[in-house]
Amino acid sequence: MITVENDWLKVDIDSHGAEVRKVKHKKNGLDYMWTGDNKYWGRVSPVLFPIVGRLKDDQYQVNGQTYKMSQHGFLRDVEFNVLEQTATNATFIFESAGRFREVYPYEFKAIIRYMLEDDSLIVHWEIVNENEKEMHFSIGAHPAFKIPLLENETIEDYRLHFTPAEDKSVMEYELQNSLLHLKGSLNNIETLPLTNSLFAHDALVFSNIDKITLGSNKSSHGVEVMFENFPFVGIWSKYIDEDGSIAPFVCIEPWYGVADTYDTSGNFSEKFGNNMLEPGNTFHTEYSMRFK
C-alpha cells in the first residue's frame, strides 16, 4: 500500500490495480471511500481497461479472430510497479509484455498518476500503444464513495448535482442485460435524488456531463468529481434484491468507453465509444475528485 498526503488529505493506494482504497480528510476526520466489504462489492475504485462494461456474449473480434473478455477488462487485477513517489504524488506503471495476448491482441503500457492539490485528488492516465499497428481500447474509472458520511444521515438524504457540458445536449442511456440502449436527450438535468430503487435496473449512463457533485441535505460534506470532455459517465450502486435497497455507497464513474450496444457487430474497431491510438502514440486524460 502506497500513501500520499498533504495538509488536507491522506490517500492509500494499493499497487494491485493501482487502486485508491482510502481517502481520509485530515481537517474534518471523514473517510470518503467505500470500505470494499465483500458482502456488497469487494472493490473500491478499480481502473477499467481495455473495456468498460460488458461485451455482447463476452466476446469481440479483431482481424477476424474472436477473443473473450469478462466485464471491465483485466487491468484492475494486475500488479503495478511504483514508477515514482513523493510525499504528495505517486505514479504507477504496468507493461503488458505479452501476458494478455490470449484475450487482448495489443501490447501497451499503462501509467496512472495520483496527485494531491489541497482537498483534491487528481488522477492522470496514460496509455502507450507499443504495437506497429493501431490499437483500440476503452478506459474508465469506478470510484465508490461511502454514503452516508455522517451517522445522523440516510442514503435518501443524498443527491447528485449535474453540471452539463456547455452547448451540448445531455444524452441518457440505459443498460438492458448489461448492454447499452440509447434512451434519448435530456433538456434539463440538474439534481438526481438518491433512492433505494434508483439502481434496481443497473447503472445509469449519461453523455455530455462535465461534473457531478455528491452532497447531503443535512451537511456541507460531499464529493465533487470533475471530468470535463469525458464522453460518458456512469452512476451505480449495488441493488440488494432481498430488501429493495442499495448498498451504502455510490459510484461516479468517468469513462472513455462504454458497454456494447445491443446491436453491436462485435468488431472491436467499430465498437461504440472505443478509442483508437496510432502506433507509438500515447493517450492522455485526467479527472479529479474534491473532498469537502
PDB file of C-alpha atoms in Angstrom:
ATOM      1  CA  MET A   1       0.000   0.000   0.000  1.00  0.00           C
ATOM      2  CA  ILE A   2       1.365   3.392  -1.044  1.00  0.00           C
ATOM      3  CA  THR A   3       0.386   6.506   0.913  1.00  0.00           C
ATOM      4  CA  VAL A   4       0.419  10.119  -0.283  1.00  0.00           C
ATOM      5  CA  GLU A   5      -0.672  13.038   1.868  1.00  0.00           C
ATOM      6  CA  ASN A   6      -0.728  16.789   2.268  1.00  0.00           C
ATOM      7  CA  ASP A   7      -2.251  19.154   4.836  1.00  0.00           C
ATOM      8  CA  TRP A   8      -5.770  18.199   3.723  1.00  0.00           C
ATOM      9  CA  LEU A   9      -5.871  14.559   2.669  1.00  0.00           C
ATOM     10  CA  LYS A  10      -4.256  11.202   3.307  1.00  0.00           C
ATOM     11  CA  VAL A  11      -4.728   8.705   0.465  1.00  0.00           C
ATOM     12  CA  ASP A  12      -3.886   4.972   0.467  1.00  0.00           C
ATOM     13  CA  ILE A  13      -3.317   3.351  -2.943  1.00  0.00           C
ATOM     14  CA  ASP A  14      -2.912  -0.383  -3.499  1.00  0.00           C
ATOM     15  CA  SER A  15      -0.308  -1.377  -6.106  1.00  0.00           C
ATOM     16  CA  HIS A  16      -2.712  -4.195  -7.041  1.00  0.00           C
ATOM     17  CA  GLY A  17      -4.687  -2.492  -9.777  1.00  0.00           C
ATOM     18  CA  ALA A  18      -3.210   0.911  -8.778  1.00  0.00           C
ATOM     19  CA  GLU A  19      -6.482   1.273  -6.870  1.00  0.00           C
ATOM     20  CA  VAL A  20      -7.286   4.022  -4.374  1.00  0.00           C
ATOM     21  CA  ARG A  21      -8.504   2.246  -1.250  1.00  0.00           C
ATOM     22  CA  LYS A  22      -8.921   5.046   1.285  1.00  0.00           C
ATOM     23  CA  VAL A  23      -9.209   8.844   1.403  1.00  0.00           C
ATOM     24  CA  LYS A  24      -9.063  10.424   4.847  1.00  0.00           C
ATOM     25  CA  HIS A  25      -9.817  14.130   5.242  1.00  0.00           C
ATOM     26  CA  LYS A  26      -7.445  15.475   7.891  1.00  0.00           C
ATOM     27  CA  LYS A  27      -9.470  18.590   8.687  1.00  0.00           C
ATOM     28  CA  ASN A  28     -12.903  17.008   9.207  1.00  0.00           C
ATOM     29  CA  GLY A  29     -11.858  13.455  10.086  1.00  0.00           C
ATOM     30  CA  LEU A  30     -14.117  11.807   7.494  1.00  0.00           C
ATOM     31  CA  ASP A  31     -13.335   8.712   5.405  1.00  0.00           C
ATOM     32  CA  TYR A  32     -14.849   9.197   1.958  1.00  0.00           C
ATOM     33  CA  MET A  33     -14.293   5.929   0.110  1.00  0.00           C
ATOM     34  CA  TRP A  34     -16.348   2.749   0.305  1.00  0.00           C
ATOM     35  CA  THR A  35     -14.732   0.122   2.532  1.00  0.00           C
ATOM     36  CA  GLY A  36     -14.642  -2.670  -0.079  1.00  0.00           C
ATOM     37  CA  ASP A  37     -16.801  -5.011   2.021  1.00  0.00           C
ATOM     38  CA  ASN A  38     -17.299  -8.227   0.014  1.00  0.00           C
ATOM     39  CA  LYS A  39     -20.818  -8.511   1.393  1.00  0.00           C
ATOM     40  CA  TYR A  40     -21.827  -5.944  -1.243  1.00  0.00           C
ATOM     41  CA  TRP A  41     -18.860  -5.202  -3.533  1.00  0.00           C
ATOM     42  CA  GLY A  42     -15.234  -6.002  -2.793  1.00  0.00           C
ATOM     43  CA  ARG A  43     -13.647  -3.226  -4.826  1.00  0.00           C
ATOM     44  CA  VAL A  44     -13.210   0.481  -4.071  1.00  0.00           C
ATOM     45  CA  SER A  45     -12.005   2.333  -7.181  1.00  0.00           C
ATOM     46  CA  PRO A  46     -10.843  -0.051  -9.923  1.00  0.00           C
ATOM     47  CA  VAL A  47      -9.468   1.180 -13.247  1.00  0.00           C
ATOM     48  CA  LEU A  48     -11.383  -0.350 -16.168  1.00  0.00           C
ATOM     49  CA  PHE A  49      -9.308  -1.365 -19.212  1.00  0.00           C
ATOM     50  CA  PRO A  50      -9.268  -2.339 -22.078  1.00  0.00           C
ATOM     51  CA  ILE A  51     -13.073  -2.396 -21.974  1.00  0.00           C
ATOM     52  CA  VAL A  52     -15.682  -0.579 -19.908  1.00  0.00           C
ATOM     53  CA  GLY A  53     -18.773  -2.562 -19.058  1.00  0.00           C
ATOM     54  CA  ARG A  54     -19.693  -5.831 -20.732  1.00  0.00           C
ATOM     55  CA  LEU A  55     -19.171  -7.138 -24.249  1.00  0.00           C
ATOM     56  CA  LYS A  56     -22.059  -8.802 -26.049  1.00  0.00           C
ATOM     57  CA  ASP A  57     -21.649 -12.530 -25.334  1.00  0.00           C
ATOM     58  CA  ASP A  58     -18.388 -11.542 -23.537  1.00  0.00           C
ATOM     59  CA  GLN A  59     -16.504 -11.596 -26.827  1.00  0.00           C
ATOM     60  CA  TYR A  60     -15.218  -9.415 -29.675  1.00  0.00           C
ATOM     61  CA  GLN A  61     -13.320  -9.761 -32.950  1.00  0.00           C
ATOM     62  CA  VAL A  62     -10.038  -8.284 -34.209  1.00  0.00           C
ATOM     63  CA  ASN A  63      -8.962  -9.106 -37.784  1.00  0.00           C
ATOM     64  CA  GLY A  64     -11.438 -11.984 -37.900  1.00  0.00           C
ATOM     65  CA  GLN A  65     -10.207 -13.627 -34.703  1.00  0.00           C
ATOM     66  CA  THR A  66     -12.524 -13.940 -31.704  1.00  0.00           C
ATOM     67  CA  TYR A  67     -11.359 -13.054 -28.207  1.00  0.00           C
ATOM     68  CA  LYS A  68     -13.210 -13.482 -24.923  1.00  0.00           C
ATOM     69  CA  MET A  69     -13.066 -10.951 -22.087  1.00  0.00           C
ATOM     70  CA  SER A  70     -15.137 -10.506 -18.942  1.00  0.00           C
ATOM     71  CA  GLN A  71     -16.752  -7.281 -17.769  1.00  0.00           C
ATOM     72  CA  HIS A  72     -14.472  -4.244 -17.299  1.00  0.00           C
ATOM     73  CA  GLY A  73     -11.330  -5.996 -18.555  1.00  0.00           C
ATOM     74  CA  PHE A  74      -8.219  -7.100 -16.667  1.00  0.00           C
ATOM     75  CA  LEU A  75      -6.170  -4.049 -15.614  1.00  0.00           C
ATOM     76  CA  ARG A  76      -7.924  -3.835 -12.243  1.00  0.00           C
ATOM     77  CA  ASP A  77      -6.440  -7.239 -11.345  1.00  0.00           C
ATOM     78  CA  VAL A  78      -2.757  -6.766 -12.271  1.00  0.00           C
ATOM     79  CA  GLU A  79       0.157  -5.752 -10.096  1.00  0.00           C
ATOM     80  CA  PHE A  80       1.586  -2.322 -10.915  1.00  0.00           C
ATOM     81  CA  ASN A  81       5.108  -1.145 -10.169  1.00  0.00           C
ATOM     82  CA  VAL A  82       5.751   2.195  -8.493  1.00  0.00           C
ATOM     83  CA  LEU A  83       7.470   4.383 -11.071  1.00  0.00           C
ATOM     84  CA  GLU A  84       7.826   7.493  -8.912  1.00  0.00           C
ATOM     85  CA  GLN A  85       6.733   8.661  -5.472  1.00  0.00           C
ATOM     86  CA  THR A  86       6.897  11.900  -3.495  1.00  0.00           C
ATOM     87  CA  ALA A  87       5.030  12.984  -0.369  1.00  0.00           C
ATOM     88  CA  THR A  88       2.023  14.178  -2.401  1.00  0.00           C
ATOM     89  CA  ASN A  89       2.281  12.222  -5.702  1.00  0.00           C
ATOM     90  CA  ALA A  90       2.559   8.597  -6.757  1.00  0.00           C
ATOM     91  CA  THR A  91       2.951   7.156 -10.253  1.00  0.00           C
ATOM     92  CA  PHE A  92       2.274   3.503 -11.125  1.00  0.00           C
ATOM     93  CA  ILE A  93       3.183   1.615 -14.290  1.00  0.00           C
ATOM     94  CA  PHE A  94       2.162  -1.669 -15.882  1.00  0.00           C
ATOM     95  CA  GLU A  95       3.631  -3.093 -19.101  1.00  0.00           C
ATOM     96  CA  SER A  96       1.708  -5.871 -20.847  1.00  0.00           C
ATOM     97  CA  ALA A  97       4.824  -7.708 -22.163  1.00  0.00           C
ATOM     98  CA  GLY A  98       2.805 -10.371 -23.960  1.00  0.00           C
ATOM     99  CA  ARG A  99       0.919 -11.539 -20.874  1.00  0.00           C
ATOM    100  CA  PHE A 100      -2.595 -10.879 -22.204  1.00  0.00           C
ATOM    101  CA  ARG A 101      -2.258 -11.867 -25.856  1.00  0.00           C
ATOM    102  CA  GLU A 102      -4.913 -14.578 -25.494  1.00  0.00           C
ATOM    103  CA  VAL A 103      -7.586 -12.045 -24.514  1.00  0.00           C
ATOM    104  CA  TYR A 104      -6.264  -8.739 -25.960  1.00  0.00           C
ATOM    105  CA  PRO A 105      -4.095  -8.708 -29.117  1.00  0.00           C
ATOM    106  CA  TYR A 106      -2.218  -5.484 -28.352  1.00  0.00           C
ATOM    107  CA  GLU A 107       0.888  -4.571 -26.369  1.00  0.00           C
ATOM    108  CA  PHE A 108       0.602  -1.492 -24.201  1.00  0.00           C
ATOM    109  CA  LYS A 109       1.963   0.445 -21.271  1.00  0.00           C
ATOM    110  CA  ALA A 110      -0.416   1.909 -18.656  1.00  0.00           C
ATOM    111  CA  ILE A 111       0.749   4.739 -16.399  1.00  0.00           C
ATOM    112  CA  ILE A 112      -1.509   6.016 -13.607  1.00  0.00           C
ATOM    113  CA  ARG A 113      -0.502   9.116 -11.653  1.00  0.00           C
ATOM    114  CA  TYR A 114      -2.169  10.355  -8.444  1.00  0.00           C
ATOM    115  CA  MET A 115      -1.544  13.971  -7.410  1.00  0.00           C
ATOM    116  CA  LEU A 116      -2.805  15.865  -4.356  1.00  0.00           C
ATOM    117  CA  GLU A 117      -3.706  19.549  -4.573  1.00  0.00           C
ATOM    118  CA  ASP A 118      -5.291  20.916  -1.388  1.00  0.00           C
ATOM    119  CA  ASP A 119      -8.533  18.954  -0.866  1.00  0.00           C
ATOM    120  CA  SER A 120      -8.472  17.362  -4.341  1.00  0.00           C
ATOM    121  CA  LEU A 121      -7.029  14.156  -5.764  1.00  0.00           C
ATOM    122  CA  ILE A 122      -6.133  14.381  -9.456  1.00  0.00           C
ATOM    123  CA  VAL A 123      -5.939  11.138 -11.429  1.00  0.00           C
ATOM    124  CA  HIS A 124      -3.954  11.152 -14.684  1.00  0.00           C
ATOM    125  CA  TRP A 125      -3.944   8.231 -17.132  1.00  0.00           C
ATOM    126  CA  GLU A 126      -1.516   7.442 -19.936  1.00  0.00           C
ATOM    127  CA  ILE A 127      -1.926   4.530 -22.344  1.00  0.00           C
ATOM    128  CA  VAL A 128       1.001   3.917 -24.704  1.00  0.00           C
ATOM    129  CA  ASN A 129       0.497   1.940 -27.921  1.00  0.00           C
ATOM    130  CA  GLU A 130       3.553  -0.324 -28.209  1.00  0.00           C
ATOM    131  CA  ASN A 131       2.415  -2.008 -31.418  1.00  0.00           C
ATOM    132  CA  GLU A 132       3.227  -1.392 -35.059  1.00  0.00           C
ATOM    133  CA  LYS A 133      -0.487  -1.106 -35.754  1.00  0.00           C
ATOM    134  CA  GLU A 134      -3.362   0.992 -34.463  1.00  0.00           C
ATOM    135  CA  MET A 135      -4.726  -0.066 -31.092  1.00  0.00           C
ATOM    136  CA  HIS A 136      -8.337   0.025 -29.888  1.00  0.00           C
ATOM    137  CA  PHE A 137      -9.386   0.297 -26.244  1.00  0.00           C
ATOM    138  CA  SER A 138     -11.654   1.826 -23.622  1.00  0.00           C
ATOM    139  CA  ILE A 139     -10.674   3.080 -20.175  1.00  0.00           C
ATOM    140  CA  GLY A 140     -12.772   4.153 -17.218  1.00  0.00           C
ATOM    141  CA  ALA A 141     -12.831   4.984 -13.527  1.00  0.00           C
ATOM    142  CA  HIS A 142     -15.065   3.299 -10.949  1.00  0.00           C
ATOM    143  CA  PRO A 143     -14.622   5.133  -7.592  1.00  0.00           C
ATOM    144  CA  ALA A 144     -17.149   4.242  -4.892  1.00  0.00           C
ATOM    145  CA  PHE A 145     -17.978   6.884  -2.276  1.00  0.00           C
ATOM    146  CA  LYS A 146     -19.370   5.982   1.112  1.00  0.00           C
ATOM    147  CA  ILE A 147     -22.897   7.124   1.929  1.00  0.00           C
ATOM    148  CA  PRO A 148     -23.998   8.219   4.350  1.00  0.00           C
ATOM    149  CA  LEU A 149     -20.903  10.055   5.562  1.00  0.00           C
ATOM    150  CA  LEU A 150     -22.408  11.020   8.925  1.00  0.00           C
ATOM    151  CA  GLU A 151     -24.248   8.886  11.466  1.00  0.00           C
ATOM    152  CA  ASN A 152     -27.377  11.054  11.525  1.00  0.00           C
ATOM    153  CA  GLU A 153     -27.906  10.707   7.753  1.00  0.00           C
ATOM    154  CA  THR A 154     -29.504   8.120   5.488  1.00  0.00           C
ATOM    155  CA  ILE A 155     -28.865   7.311   1.852  1.00  0.00           C
ATOM    156  CA  GLU A 156     -32.016   9.179   0.870  1.00  0.00           C
ATOM    157  CA  ASP A 157     -30.590  12.417   2.324  1.00  0.00           C
ATOM    158  CA  TYR A 158     -28.150  12.428  -0.593  1.00  0.00           C
ATOM    159  CA  ARG A 159     -28.476  13.732  -4.127  1.00  0.00           C
ATOM    160  CA  LEU A 160     -26.335  14.130  -7.234  1.00  0.00           C
ATOM    161  CA  HIS A 161     -25.980  17.555  -8.842  1.00  0.00           C
ATOM    162  CA  PHE A 162     -25.042  17.570 -12.540  1.00  0.00           C
ATOM    163  CA  THR A 163     -23.026  20.179 -14.427  1.00  0.00           C
ATOM    164  CA  PRO A 164     -23.659  19.531 -18.146  1.00  0.00           C
ATOM    165  CA  ALA A 165     -21.142  20.457 -20.823  1.00  0.00           C
ATOM    166  CA  GLU A 166     -21.840  23.827 -22.421  1.00  0.00           C
ATOM    167  CA  ASP A 167     -23.833  23.879 -25.664  1.00  0.00           C
ATOM    168  CA  LYS A 168     -24.332  20.117 -25.712  1.00  0.00           C
ATOM    169  CA  SER A 169     -27.440  18.070 -25.147  1.00  0.00           C
ATOM    170  CA  VAL A 170     -27.192  15.542 -22.327  1.00  0.00           C
ATOM    171  CA  MET A 171     -27.739  12.030 -23.663  1.00  0.00           C
ATOM    172  CA  GLU A 172     -29.225   9.344 -21.433  1.00  0.00           C
ATOM    173  CA  TYR A 173     -28.648   5.618 -21.878  1.00  0.00           C
ATOM    174  CA  GLU A 174     -29.951   2.526 -20.140  1.00  0.00           C
ATOM    175  CA  LEU A 175     -28.491  -0.935 -19.648  1.00  0.00           C
ATOM    176  CA  GLN A 176     -30.629  -3.937 -20.529  1.00  0.00           C
ATOM    177  CA  ASN A 177     -28.974  -7.292 -19.783  1.00  0.00           C
ATOM    178  CA  SER A 178     -25.752  -5.267 -19.366  1.00  0.00           C
ATOM    179  CA  LEU A 179     -25.957  -3.941 -22.955  1.00  0.00           C
ATOM    180  CA  LEU A 180     -26.383  -0.282 -23.867  1.00  0.00           C
ATOM    181  CA  HIS A 181     -29.548   1.289 -25.265  1.00  0.00           C
ATOM    182  CA  LEU A 182     -29.982   4.985 -26.059  1.00  0.00           C
ATOM    183  CA  LYS A 183     -32.997   6.478 -24.254  1.00  0.00           C
ATOM    184  CA  GLY A 184     -32.678   9.962 -25.767  1.00  0.00           C
ATOM    185  CA  SER A 185     -31.671  13.533 -24.966  1.00  0.00           C
ATOM    186  CA  LEU A 186     -32.471  15.413 -21.762  1.00  0.00           C
ATOM    187  CA  ASN A 187     -33.254  19.103 -21.928  1.00  0.00           C
ATOM    188  CA  ASN A 188     -32.829  19.643 -18.218  1.00  0.00           C
ATOM    189  CA  ILE A 189     -30.924  17.591 -15.684  1.00  0.00           C
ATOM    190  CA  GLU A 190     -29.720  19.288 -12.529  1.00  0.00           C
ATOM    191  CA  THR A 191     -30.371  17.212  -9.430  1.00  0.00           C
ATOM    192  CA  LEU A 192     -30.964  13.491  -9.012  1.00  0.00           C
ATOM    193  CA  PRO A 193     -32.044  12.354  -5.533  1.00  0.00           C
ATOM    194  CA  LEU A 194     -30.615   9.035  -4.384  1.00  0.00           C
ATOM    195  CA  THR A 195     -33.274   6.488  -3.553  1.00  0.00           C
ATOM    196  CA  ASN A 196     -33.172   2.810  -2.710  1.00  0.00           C
ATOM    197  CA  SER A 197     -34.810   1.939  -6.020  1.00  0.00           C
ATOM    198  CA  LEU A 198     -32.633   4.108  -8.283  1.00  0.00           C
ATOM    199  CA  PHE A 199     -30.330   1.281  -9.419  1.00  0.00           C
ATOM    200  CA  ALA A 200     -32.848  -1.548  -9.465  1.00  0.00           C
ATOM    201  CA  HIS A 201     -32.249  -1.933 -13.224  1.00  0.00           C
ATOM    202  CA  ASP A 202     -28.443  -1.461 -13.230  1.00  0.00           C
ATOM    203  CA  ALA A 203     -26.271   1.632 -13.732  1.00  0.00           C
ATOM    204  CA  LEU A 204     -27.361   4.998 -15.129  1.00  0.00           C
ATOM    205  CA  VAL A 205     -25.263   6.265 -18.061  1.00  0.00           C
ATOM    206  CA  PHE A 206     -25.014   9.787 -19.497  1.00  0.00           C
ATOM    207  CA  SER A 207     -23.012  11.731 -22.085  1.00  0.00           C
ATOM    208  CA  ASN A 208     -22.014  15.419 -22.119  1.00  0.00           C
ATOM    209  CA  ILE A 209     -21.614  15.896 -18.360  1.00  0.00           C
ATOM    210  CA  ASP A 210     -18.553  17.761 -17.009  1.00  0.00           C
ATOM    211  CA  LYS A 211     -19.022  17.412 -13.248  1.00  0.00           C
ATOM    212  CA  ILE A 212     -21.159  15.566 -10.714  1.00  0.00           C
ATOM    213  CA  THR A 213     -21.384  16.649  -7.086  1.00  0.00           C
ATOM    214  CA  LEU A 214     -22.482  14.197  -4.399  1.00  0.00           C
ATOM    215  CA  GLY A 215     -23.989  16.022  -1.430  1.00  0.00           C
ATOM    216  CA  SER A 216     -26.338  15.724   1.515  1.00  0.00           C
ATOM    217  CA  ASN A 217     -29.380  17.738   2.545  1.00  0.00           C
ATOM    218  CA  LYS A 218     -28.128  17.642   6.141  1.00  0.00           C
ATOM    219  CA  SER A 219     -24.486  18.746   5.854  1.00  0.00           C
ATOM    220  CA  SER A 220     -21.985  20.563   3.635  1.00  0.00           C
ATOM    221  CA  HIS A 221     -19.836  17.460   3.182  1.00  0.00           C
ATOM    222  CA  GLY A 222     -19.600  15.611  -0.096  1.00  0.00           C
ATOM    223  CA  VAL A 223     -17.512  14.914  -3.202  1.00  0.00           C
ATOM    224  CA  GLU A 224     -17.108  16.756  -6.497  1.00  0.00           C
ATOM    225  CA  VAL A 225     -15.993  14.580  -9.409  1.00  0.00           C
ATOM    226  CA  MET A 226     -14.762  16.700 -12.343  1.00  0.00           C
ATOM    227  CA  PHE A 227     -14.206  15.077 -15.751  1.00  0.00           C
ATOM    228  CA  GLU A 228     -14.543  17.688 -18.486  1.00  0.00           C
ATOM    229  CA  ASN A 229     -14.561  16.246 -22.031  1.00  0.00           C
ATOM    230  CA  PHE A 230     -15.057  12.643 -20.920  1.00  0.00           C
ATOM    231  CA  PRO A 231     -17.592  11.166 -23.354  1.00  0.00           C
ATOM    232  CA  PHE A 232     -19.520   9.117 -20.753  1.00  0.00           C
ATOM    233  CA  VAL A 233     -20.222   8.894 -17.037  1.00  0.00           C
ATOM    234  CA  GLY A 234     -21.826   6.002 -15.216  1.00  0.00           C
ATOM    235  CA  ILE A 235     -23.574   6.116 -11.842  1.00  0.00           C
ATOM    236  CA  TRP A 236     -24.078   2.895  -9.921  1.00  0.00           C
ATOM    237  CA  SER A 237     -24.657   1.216  -6.599  1.00  0.00           C
ATOM    238  CA  LYS A 238     -25.279  -2.411  -5.775  1.00  0.00           C
ATOM    239  CA  TYR A 239     -29.009  -3.101  -5.601  1.00  0.00           C
ATOM    240  CA  ILE A 240     -29.988  -5.565  -2.871  1.00  0.00           C
ATOM    241  CA  ASP A 241     -32.953  -7.582  -4.132  1.00  0.00           C
ATOM    242  CA  GLU A 242     -33.743  -9.127  -0.758  1.00  0.00           C
ATOM    243  CA  ASP A 243     -34.746  -5.872   0.910  1.00  0.00           C
ATOM    244  CA  GLY A 244     -35.149  -3.495  -2.054  1.00  0.00           C
ATOM    245  CA  SER A 245     -32.300  -1.194  -1.035  1.00  0.00           C
ATOM    246  CA  ILE A 246     -28.894  -0.153  -2.289  1.00  0.00           C
ATOM    247  CA  ALA A 247     -25.510  -0.762  -0.684  1.00  0.00           C
ATOM    248  CA  PRO A 248     -24.032   2.089   1.403  1.00  0.00           C
ATOM    249  CA  PHE A 249     -22.032   3.611  -1.449  1.00  0.00           C
ATOM    250  CA  VAL A 250     -22.487   5.277  -4.818  1.00  0.00           C
ATOM    251  CA  CYS A 251     -20.065   5.160  -7.739  1.00  0.00           C
ATOM    252  CA  ILE A 252     -19.470   8.161 -10.019  1.00  0.00           C
ATOM    253  CA  GLU A 253     -17.577   6.761 -12.998  1.00  0.00           C
ATOM    254  CA  PRO A 254     -15.958   8.906 -15.737  1.00  0.00           C
ATOM    255  CA  TRP A 255     -15.494   6.757 -18.836  1.00  0.00           C
ATOM    256  CA  TYR A 256     -13.737   6.818 -22.196  1.00  0.00           C
ATOM    257  CA  GLY A 257     -15.817   3.916 -23.448  1.00  0.00           C
ATOM    258  CA  VAL A 258     -18.978   2.070 -22.554  1.00  0.00           C
ATOM    259  CA  ALA A 259     -20.649  -1.352 -22.655  1.00  0.00           C
ATOM    260  CA  ASP A 260     -21.500  -2.905 -26.006  1.00  0.00           C
ATOM    261  CA  THR A 261     -24.683  -1.754 -27.646  1.00  0.00           C
ATOM    262  CA  TYR A 262     -27.371  -4.379 -28.169  1.00  0.00           C
ATOM    263  CA  ASP A 263     -26.870  -4.181 -31.979  1.00  0.00           C
ATOM    264  CA  THR A 264     -23.053  -4.295 -31.990  1.00  0.00           C
ATOM    265  CA  SER A 265     -21.274  -6.014 -34.876  1.00  0.00           C
ATOM    266  CA  GLY A 266     -18.675  -7.406 -32.471  1.00  0.00           C
ATOM    267  CA  ASN A 267     -15.854  -5.850 -34.495  1.00  0.00           C
ATOM    268  CA  PHE A 268     -13.645  -4.167 -31.867  1.00  0.00           C
ATOM    269  CA  SER A 269     -12.574  -1.378 -34.243  1.00  0.00           C
ATOM    270  CA  GLU A 270     -16.261  -0.473 -34.707  1.00  0.00           C
ATOM    271  CA  LYS A 271     -17.230  -0.678 -31.021  1.00  0.00           C
ATOM    272  CA  PHE A 272     -19.327   2.304 -29.900  1.00  0.00           C
ATOM    273  CA  GLY A 273     -17.310   4.609 -27.633  1.00  0.00           C
ATOM    274  CA  ASN A 274     -13.975   2.890 -28.261  1.00  0.00           C
ATOM    275  CA  ASN A 275     -10.724   4.829 -28.724  1.00  0.00           C
ATOM    276  CA  MET A 276      -8.105   4.371 -31.442  1.00  0.00           C
ATOM    277  CA  LEU A 277      -4.416   5.039 -30.847  1.00  0.00           C
ATOM    278  CA  GLU A 278      -1.817   5.162 -33.629  1.00  0.00           C
ATOM    279  CA  PRO A 279       1.411   3.129 -33.314  1.00  0.00           C
ATOM    280  CA  GLY A 280       3.813   4.622 -30.771  1.00  0.00           C
ATOM    281  CA  ASN A 281       1.327   7.273 -29.639  1.00  0.00           C
ATOM    282  CA  THR A 282       0.138   7.991 -26.092  1.00  0.00           C
ATOM    283  CA  PHE A 283      -3.395   8.653 -24.875  1.00  0.00           C
ATOM    284  CA  HIS A 284      -3.623  11.170 -22.020  1.00  0.00           C
ATOM    285  CA  THR A 285      -6.551  12.214 -19.858  1.00  0.00           C
ATOM    286  CA  GLU A 286      -7.341  13.076 -16.249  1.00  0.00           C
ATOM    287  CA  TYR A 287     -10.162  13.618 -13.823  1.00  0.00           C
ATOM    288  CA  SER A 288     -10.259  14.919 -10.249  1.00  0.00           C
ATOM    289  CA  MET A 289     -12.138  14.349  -7.013  1.00  0.00           C
ATOM    290  CA  ARG A 290     -12.597  17.115  -4.462  1.00  0.00           C
ATOM    291  CA  PHE A 291     -13.486  16.025  -0.937  1.00  0.00           C
ATOM    292  CA  LYS A 292     -15.478  18.586   1.069  1.00  0.00           C
TER     293      LYS A 292
END
